[in-house]
Coordinates of C-alpha atoms in Angstrom, one line a residue:
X47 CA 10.1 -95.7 -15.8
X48 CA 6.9 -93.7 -15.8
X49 CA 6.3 -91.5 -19.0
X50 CA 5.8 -88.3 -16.9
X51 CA 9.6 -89.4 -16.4
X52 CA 10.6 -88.9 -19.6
X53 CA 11.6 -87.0 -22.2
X54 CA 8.4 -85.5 -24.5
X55 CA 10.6 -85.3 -27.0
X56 CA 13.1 -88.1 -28.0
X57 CA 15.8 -87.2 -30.4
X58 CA 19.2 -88.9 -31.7
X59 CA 21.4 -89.2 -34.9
X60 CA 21.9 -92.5 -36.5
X61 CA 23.1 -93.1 -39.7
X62 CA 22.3 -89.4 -41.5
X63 CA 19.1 -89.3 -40.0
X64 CA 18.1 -86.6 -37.6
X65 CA 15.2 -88.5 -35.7
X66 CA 12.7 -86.9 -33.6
X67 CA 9.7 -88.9 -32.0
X68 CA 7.1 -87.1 -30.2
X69 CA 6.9 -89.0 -26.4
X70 CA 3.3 -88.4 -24.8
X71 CA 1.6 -91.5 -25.9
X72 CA -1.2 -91.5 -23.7
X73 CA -2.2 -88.1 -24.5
X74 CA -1.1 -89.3 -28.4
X75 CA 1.7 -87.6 -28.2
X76 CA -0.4 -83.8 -27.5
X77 CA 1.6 -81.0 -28.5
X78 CA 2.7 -78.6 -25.2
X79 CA 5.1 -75.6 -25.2
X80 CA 7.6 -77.2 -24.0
X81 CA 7.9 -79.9 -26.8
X82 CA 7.8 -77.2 -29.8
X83 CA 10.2 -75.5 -28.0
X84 CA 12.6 -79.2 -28.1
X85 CA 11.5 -79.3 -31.2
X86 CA 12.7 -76.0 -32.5
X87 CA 16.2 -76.1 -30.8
X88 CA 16.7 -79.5 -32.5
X89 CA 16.1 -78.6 -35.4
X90 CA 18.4 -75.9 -35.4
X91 CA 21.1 -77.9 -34.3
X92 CA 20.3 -80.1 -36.9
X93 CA 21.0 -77.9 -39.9
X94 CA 24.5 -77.3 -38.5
X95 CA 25.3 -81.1 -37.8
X96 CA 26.5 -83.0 -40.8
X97 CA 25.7 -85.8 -38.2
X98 CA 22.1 -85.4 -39.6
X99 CA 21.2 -85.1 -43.3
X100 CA 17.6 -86.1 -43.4
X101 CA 15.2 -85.4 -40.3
X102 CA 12.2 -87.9 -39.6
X103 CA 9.4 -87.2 -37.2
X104 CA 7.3 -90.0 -35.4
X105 CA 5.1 -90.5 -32.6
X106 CA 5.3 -92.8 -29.5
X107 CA 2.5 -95.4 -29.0
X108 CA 0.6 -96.7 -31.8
X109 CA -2.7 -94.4 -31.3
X110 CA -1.0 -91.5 -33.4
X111 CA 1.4 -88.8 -34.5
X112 CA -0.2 -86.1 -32.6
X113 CA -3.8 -85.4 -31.6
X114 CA -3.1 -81.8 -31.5
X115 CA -2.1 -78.8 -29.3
X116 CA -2.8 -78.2 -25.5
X117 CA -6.0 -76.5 -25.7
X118 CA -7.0 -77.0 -22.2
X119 CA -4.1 -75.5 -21.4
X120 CA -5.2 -72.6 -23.6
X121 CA -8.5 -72.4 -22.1
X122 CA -7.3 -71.8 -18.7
X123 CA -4.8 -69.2 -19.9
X124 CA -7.7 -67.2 -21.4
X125 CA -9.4 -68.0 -18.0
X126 CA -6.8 -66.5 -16.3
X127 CA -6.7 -63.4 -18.0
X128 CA -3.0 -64.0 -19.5
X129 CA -3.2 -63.4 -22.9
X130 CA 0.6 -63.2 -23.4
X131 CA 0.9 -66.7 -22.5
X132 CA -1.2 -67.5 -25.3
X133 CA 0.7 -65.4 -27.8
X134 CA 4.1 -66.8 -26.9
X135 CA 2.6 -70.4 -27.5
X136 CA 1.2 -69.6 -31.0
X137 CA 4.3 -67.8 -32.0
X138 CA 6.7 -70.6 -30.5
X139 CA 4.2 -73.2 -32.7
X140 CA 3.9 -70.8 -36.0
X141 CA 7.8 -70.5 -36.5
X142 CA 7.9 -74.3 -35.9
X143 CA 5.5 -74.7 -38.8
X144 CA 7.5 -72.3 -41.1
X145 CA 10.6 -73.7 -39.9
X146 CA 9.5 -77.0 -41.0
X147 CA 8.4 -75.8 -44.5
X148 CA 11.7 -74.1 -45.2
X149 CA 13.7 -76.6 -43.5
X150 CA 17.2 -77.1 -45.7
X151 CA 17.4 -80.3 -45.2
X152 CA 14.9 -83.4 -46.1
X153 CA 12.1 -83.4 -43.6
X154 CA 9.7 -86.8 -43.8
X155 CA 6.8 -87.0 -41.6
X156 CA 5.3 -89.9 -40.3
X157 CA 1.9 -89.2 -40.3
X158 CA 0.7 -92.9 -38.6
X159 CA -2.9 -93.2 -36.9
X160 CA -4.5 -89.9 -35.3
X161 CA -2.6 -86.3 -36.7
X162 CA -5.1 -83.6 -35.9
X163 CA -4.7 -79.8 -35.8
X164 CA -1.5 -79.1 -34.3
X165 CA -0.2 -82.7 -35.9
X166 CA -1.0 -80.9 -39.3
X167 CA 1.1 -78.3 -38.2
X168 CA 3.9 -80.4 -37.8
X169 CA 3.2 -83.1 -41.0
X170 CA 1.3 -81.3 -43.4
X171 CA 4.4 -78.9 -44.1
X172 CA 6.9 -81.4 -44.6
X173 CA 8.9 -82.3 -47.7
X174 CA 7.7 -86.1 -47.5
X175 CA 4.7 -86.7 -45.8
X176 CA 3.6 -90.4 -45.3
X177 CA 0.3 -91.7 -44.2
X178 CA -0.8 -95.3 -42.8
X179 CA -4.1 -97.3 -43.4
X180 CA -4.2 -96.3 -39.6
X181 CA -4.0 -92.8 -40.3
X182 CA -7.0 -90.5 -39.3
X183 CA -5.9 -86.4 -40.5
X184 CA -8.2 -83.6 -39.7
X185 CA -8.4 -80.1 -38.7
X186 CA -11.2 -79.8 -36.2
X187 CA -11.0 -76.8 -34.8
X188 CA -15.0 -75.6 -35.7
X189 CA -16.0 -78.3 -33.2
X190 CA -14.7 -76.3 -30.3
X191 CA -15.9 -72.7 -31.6
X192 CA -12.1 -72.4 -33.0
X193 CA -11.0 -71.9 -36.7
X194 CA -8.3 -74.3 -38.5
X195 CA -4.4 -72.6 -37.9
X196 CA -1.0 -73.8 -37.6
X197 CA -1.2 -73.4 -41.4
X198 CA -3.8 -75.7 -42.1
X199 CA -5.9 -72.7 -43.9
X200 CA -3.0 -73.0 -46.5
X201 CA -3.4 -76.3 -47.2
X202 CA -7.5 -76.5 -46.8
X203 CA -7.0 -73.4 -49.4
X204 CA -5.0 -75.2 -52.0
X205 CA -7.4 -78.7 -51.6
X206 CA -9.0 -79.7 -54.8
X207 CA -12.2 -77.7 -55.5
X208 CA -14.1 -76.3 -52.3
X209 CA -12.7 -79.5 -50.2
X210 CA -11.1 -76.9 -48.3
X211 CA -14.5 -75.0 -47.3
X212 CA -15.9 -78.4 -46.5
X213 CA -13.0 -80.2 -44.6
X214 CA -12.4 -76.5 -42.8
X215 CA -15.5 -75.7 -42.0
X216 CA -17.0 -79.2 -40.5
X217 CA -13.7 -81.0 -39.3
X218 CA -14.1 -84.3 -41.0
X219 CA -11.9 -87.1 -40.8
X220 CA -9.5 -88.1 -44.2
X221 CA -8.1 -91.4 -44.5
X222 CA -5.4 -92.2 -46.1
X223 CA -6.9 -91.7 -49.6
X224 CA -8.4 -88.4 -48.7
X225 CA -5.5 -87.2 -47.4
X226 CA -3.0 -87.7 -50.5
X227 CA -6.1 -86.5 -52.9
X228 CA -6.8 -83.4 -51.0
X229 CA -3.1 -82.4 -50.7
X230 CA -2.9 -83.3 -46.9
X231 CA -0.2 -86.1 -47.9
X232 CA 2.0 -87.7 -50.4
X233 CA 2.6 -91.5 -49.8
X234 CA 0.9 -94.4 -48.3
X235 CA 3.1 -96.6 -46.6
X236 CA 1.3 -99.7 -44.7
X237 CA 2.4 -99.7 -41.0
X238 CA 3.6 -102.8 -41.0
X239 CA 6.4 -101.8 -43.3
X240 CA 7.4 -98.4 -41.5
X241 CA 9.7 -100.0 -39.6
X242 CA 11.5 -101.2 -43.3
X243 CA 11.4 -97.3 -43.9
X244 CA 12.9 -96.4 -40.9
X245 CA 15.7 -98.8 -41.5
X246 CA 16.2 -97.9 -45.0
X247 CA 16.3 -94.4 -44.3
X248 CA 19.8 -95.1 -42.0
X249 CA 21.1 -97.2 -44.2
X250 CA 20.4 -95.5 -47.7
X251 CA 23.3 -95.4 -49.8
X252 CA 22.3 -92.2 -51.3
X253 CA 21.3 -89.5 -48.8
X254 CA 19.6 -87.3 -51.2
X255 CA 17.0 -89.4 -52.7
X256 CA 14.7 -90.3 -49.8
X257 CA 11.9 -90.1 -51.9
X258 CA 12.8 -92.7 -53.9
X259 CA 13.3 -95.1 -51.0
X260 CA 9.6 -94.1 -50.2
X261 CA 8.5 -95.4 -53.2
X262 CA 10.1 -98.8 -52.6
X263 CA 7.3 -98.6 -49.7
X264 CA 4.7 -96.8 -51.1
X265 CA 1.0 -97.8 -51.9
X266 CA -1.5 -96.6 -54.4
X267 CA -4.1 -95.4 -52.1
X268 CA -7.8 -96.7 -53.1
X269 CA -10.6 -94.5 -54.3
X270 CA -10.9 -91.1 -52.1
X271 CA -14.8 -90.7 -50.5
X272 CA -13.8 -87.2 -51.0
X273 CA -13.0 -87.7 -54.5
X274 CA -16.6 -89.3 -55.3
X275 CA -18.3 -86.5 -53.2
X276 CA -16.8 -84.0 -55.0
X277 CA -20.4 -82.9 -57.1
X278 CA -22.3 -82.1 -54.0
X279 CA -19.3 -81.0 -51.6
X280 CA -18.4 -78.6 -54.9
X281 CA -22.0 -77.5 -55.4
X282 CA -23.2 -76.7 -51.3
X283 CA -19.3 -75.4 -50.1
X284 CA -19.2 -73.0 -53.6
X285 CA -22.0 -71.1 -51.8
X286 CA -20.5 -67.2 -50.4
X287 CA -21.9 -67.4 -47.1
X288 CA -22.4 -70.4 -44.4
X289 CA -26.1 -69.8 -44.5
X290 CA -25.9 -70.8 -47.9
X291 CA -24.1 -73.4 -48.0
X292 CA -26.4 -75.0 -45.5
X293 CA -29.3 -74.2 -47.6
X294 CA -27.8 -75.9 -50.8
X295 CA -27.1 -78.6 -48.7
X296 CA -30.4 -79.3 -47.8
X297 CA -31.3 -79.0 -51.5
X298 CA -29.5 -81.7 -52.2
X299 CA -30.5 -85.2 -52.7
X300 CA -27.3 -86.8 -51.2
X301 CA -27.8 -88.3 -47.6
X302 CA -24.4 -86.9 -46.7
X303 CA -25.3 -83.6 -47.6
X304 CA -28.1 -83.7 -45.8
X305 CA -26.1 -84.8 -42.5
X306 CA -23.4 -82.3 -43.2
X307 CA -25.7 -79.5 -43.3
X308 CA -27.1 -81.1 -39.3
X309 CA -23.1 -80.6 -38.5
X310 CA -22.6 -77.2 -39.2
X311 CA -26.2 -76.3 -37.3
X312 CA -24.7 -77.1 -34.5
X313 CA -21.2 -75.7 -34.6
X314 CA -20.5 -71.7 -33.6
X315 CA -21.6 -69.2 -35.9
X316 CA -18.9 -67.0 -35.7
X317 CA -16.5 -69.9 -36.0
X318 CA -18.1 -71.1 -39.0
X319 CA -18.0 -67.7 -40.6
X320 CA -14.4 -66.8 -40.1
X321 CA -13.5 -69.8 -41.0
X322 CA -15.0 -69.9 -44.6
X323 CA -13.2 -66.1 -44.5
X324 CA -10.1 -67.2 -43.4
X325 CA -10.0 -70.1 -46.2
X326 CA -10.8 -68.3 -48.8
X327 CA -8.5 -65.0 -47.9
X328 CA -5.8 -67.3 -47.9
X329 CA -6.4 -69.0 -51.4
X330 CA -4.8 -64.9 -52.5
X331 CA -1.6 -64.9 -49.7
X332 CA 1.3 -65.4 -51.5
X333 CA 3.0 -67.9 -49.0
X334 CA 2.5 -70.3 -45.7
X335 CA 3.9 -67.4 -43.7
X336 CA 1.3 -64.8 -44.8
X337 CA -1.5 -67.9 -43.9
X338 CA 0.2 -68.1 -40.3
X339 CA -0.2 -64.6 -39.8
X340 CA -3.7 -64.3 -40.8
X341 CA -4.3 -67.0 -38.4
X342 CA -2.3 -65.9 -35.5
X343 CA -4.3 -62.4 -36.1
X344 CA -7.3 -64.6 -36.1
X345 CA -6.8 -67.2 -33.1
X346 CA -5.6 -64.2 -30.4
X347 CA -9.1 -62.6 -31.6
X348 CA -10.9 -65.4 -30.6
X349 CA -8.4 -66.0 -27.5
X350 CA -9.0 -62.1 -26.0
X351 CA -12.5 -61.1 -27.2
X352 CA -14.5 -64.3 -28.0
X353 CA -16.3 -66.2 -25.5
X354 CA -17.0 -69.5 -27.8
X355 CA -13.6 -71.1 -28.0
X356 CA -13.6 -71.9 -23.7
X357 CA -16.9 -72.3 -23.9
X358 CA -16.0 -75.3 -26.8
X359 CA -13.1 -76.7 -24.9
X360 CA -15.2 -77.4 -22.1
X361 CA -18.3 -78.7 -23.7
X362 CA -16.1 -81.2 -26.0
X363 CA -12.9 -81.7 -23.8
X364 CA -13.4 -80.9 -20.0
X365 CA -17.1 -81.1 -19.1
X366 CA -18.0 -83.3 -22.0
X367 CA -21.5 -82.4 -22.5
X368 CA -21.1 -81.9 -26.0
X369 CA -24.0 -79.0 -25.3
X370 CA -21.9 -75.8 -26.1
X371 CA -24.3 -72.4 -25.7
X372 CA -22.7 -70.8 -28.4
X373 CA -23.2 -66.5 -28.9
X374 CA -24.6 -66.1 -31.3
X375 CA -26.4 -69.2 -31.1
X376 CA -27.7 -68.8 -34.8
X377 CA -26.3 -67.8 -37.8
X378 CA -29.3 -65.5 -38.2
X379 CA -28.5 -63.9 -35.1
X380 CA -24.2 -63.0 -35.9
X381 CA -23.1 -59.7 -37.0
X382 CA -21.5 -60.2 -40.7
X383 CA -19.4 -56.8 -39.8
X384 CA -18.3 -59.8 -37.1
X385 CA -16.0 -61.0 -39.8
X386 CA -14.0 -57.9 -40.3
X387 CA -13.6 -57.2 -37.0
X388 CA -12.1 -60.4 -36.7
X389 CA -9.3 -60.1 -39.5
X390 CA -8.9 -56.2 -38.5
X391 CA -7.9 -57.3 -35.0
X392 CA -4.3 -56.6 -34.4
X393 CA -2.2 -59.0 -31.6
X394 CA -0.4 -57.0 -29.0
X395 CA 2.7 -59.3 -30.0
X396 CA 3.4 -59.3 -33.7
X397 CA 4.1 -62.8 -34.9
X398 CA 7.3 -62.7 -36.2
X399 CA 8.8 -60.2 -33.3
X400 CA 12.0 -61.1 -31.4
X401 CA 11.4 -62.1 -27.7

């Protein structure tokens, strides 16, 4: 059976557990509408079957948890002129996110090899979230004019010092130590032993301890790189504006600040900006749901009056140039009133509006 022919979205009881397993593997296991909406209506079958007492989320394939959302499935929506398409995704994902974080019932996320941007969505609000020494976490969204959503300002907000500014603003890749120290995860379980967890969690003979069987898998993580940045990622990322930051960079005697600061040169300028907004507006929200709706206020923005996120999608993902003509194409050249505008903009569809 091809996988076109099956299901995106496997999911079965065994044992207590409520298991879902994302099913794209060659596209590792890409988030589409289709599979939040699975997703959603599992899970709220779930809370009223006492077949399921613990929910655990994996990925097909051994490339990743998820790579993210559909975005060029985005970009030719915005094409298209059908900006209530896009809306009904983001809301469909947001509640999925939220849904997740409040979920009554324990929710552990596998978070094995590649979980990027819409991945976070999923694993970085769980209740147990386990990493690999294969996992690879990020939230790239600057590298295709974008800013970081599906909650991930929450979580870049509550990193340790300005790791969230840094890891927000140029999309870098954690490991497995990065992730647990900057808040993106909370065990390291080796992959070879996942498997073991699995098991264990079906044949636990208390249902409502699973962290505790986690720890019979769990790793110390070695030393973060994030960690042993901190001085100059602290010192350039403390900086109020992007311009700034990039000029402390250069200041600085490290070779990676000096290779960051190239990065963020040649990623958008209104991007950038918003995105050091939106991180640091959300640091005051009280809650992950006020962070989703400063993002969903914030992506439709870009999605109806931006021309940089399609023109990102199809440098990086469709005509792979990697030679995006930004607008502005310097940080010299964008508005700061830019930045208001932005989280002024109001969505024809509020977020948390019936259909």
């Amino acid at each position: 059976m091809t996988e076109a022919a099956e299901p995106t979205v496997l999911t079965r009881t065994e044992g207590g557990v409520g298991h879902l397993t994302l099913n794209r593997p060659r596209a590792i296991n890409a988030l589409d509408l289709g599979m939040i909406e699975t997703l959603s209506a599992t899970l709220d079958r779930w809370e009223r079957d006492t077949e399921a007492d613990l929910v655990l989320l994996d990925g097909a394939g051994d490339r990743g948890l998820c790579a993210g959302g559909d975005v060029r499935g985005l970009a030719e929506q915005i094409r298209g002129g059908q900006p209530e398409l896009t809306a009904h995704f983001f809301r469909a994902e947001y509640a999925l996110n939220a849904r997740i974080a409040e979920y009554p019932k324990p929710f552990v996320a596998l978070a094995d090899g590649i979980t990027m941007g819409g991945g976070i969505g999923l694993a970085g609000h769980a209740a147990i979230r386990v990493v690999t020494e294969r996992s690879k976490l990020a939230m790239p969204e600057t590298r295709i004019g974008f800013t970081p959503d599906v909650g991930g300002t929450w979580l870049l907000a509550h990193a340790p010092g300005r790791l969230g500014e840094y890891l927000g603003l140029t999309g870098a890749v954690m490991d497995a130590a990065d992730a647990v120290y900057a808040g993106f995860a909370d065990h390291l379980v080796p992959s070879e032993n996942l498997d073991a967890l699995r098991d264990a969690f079906r044949t636990r003979a208390d249902p409502s301890s699973p962290t505790e069987l986690v720890l019979l898998f769990d790793e110390t993580p070695g030393p973060s790189t994030l960690e042993a940045a901190r001085a100059w990622i602290d010192d350039a990322f403390s900086a109020d504006t992007v311009g700034e930051i990039i000029a402390r960079l250069r200041a600085r005697p490290e070779p990676a600040a000096s290779t960051t600061a190239d990065t963020l040169e040649g990623l958008a300028p209104t991007g950038l900006a918003v995105t050091l907004a939106a991180i640091r507006r959300a640091r005051g929200l009280p809650d992950l749901r006020a962070a989703l709706a400063q993002e969903y206020g914030l992506v439709m923005w870009f999605a109806t009056t931006q021309p940089d996120l399609v023109e990102g999608i199809r440098a990086q993902l469709i005509d792979k140039d990697r030679s995006p003509r930004w607008q502005p194409a310097t940080l010299a050249e964008l508005d700061p009133a830019v930045i208001d505008a932005a989280f002024a903009f109001e969505p024809a569809l509020p977020l948390w509006a019936e259909d």
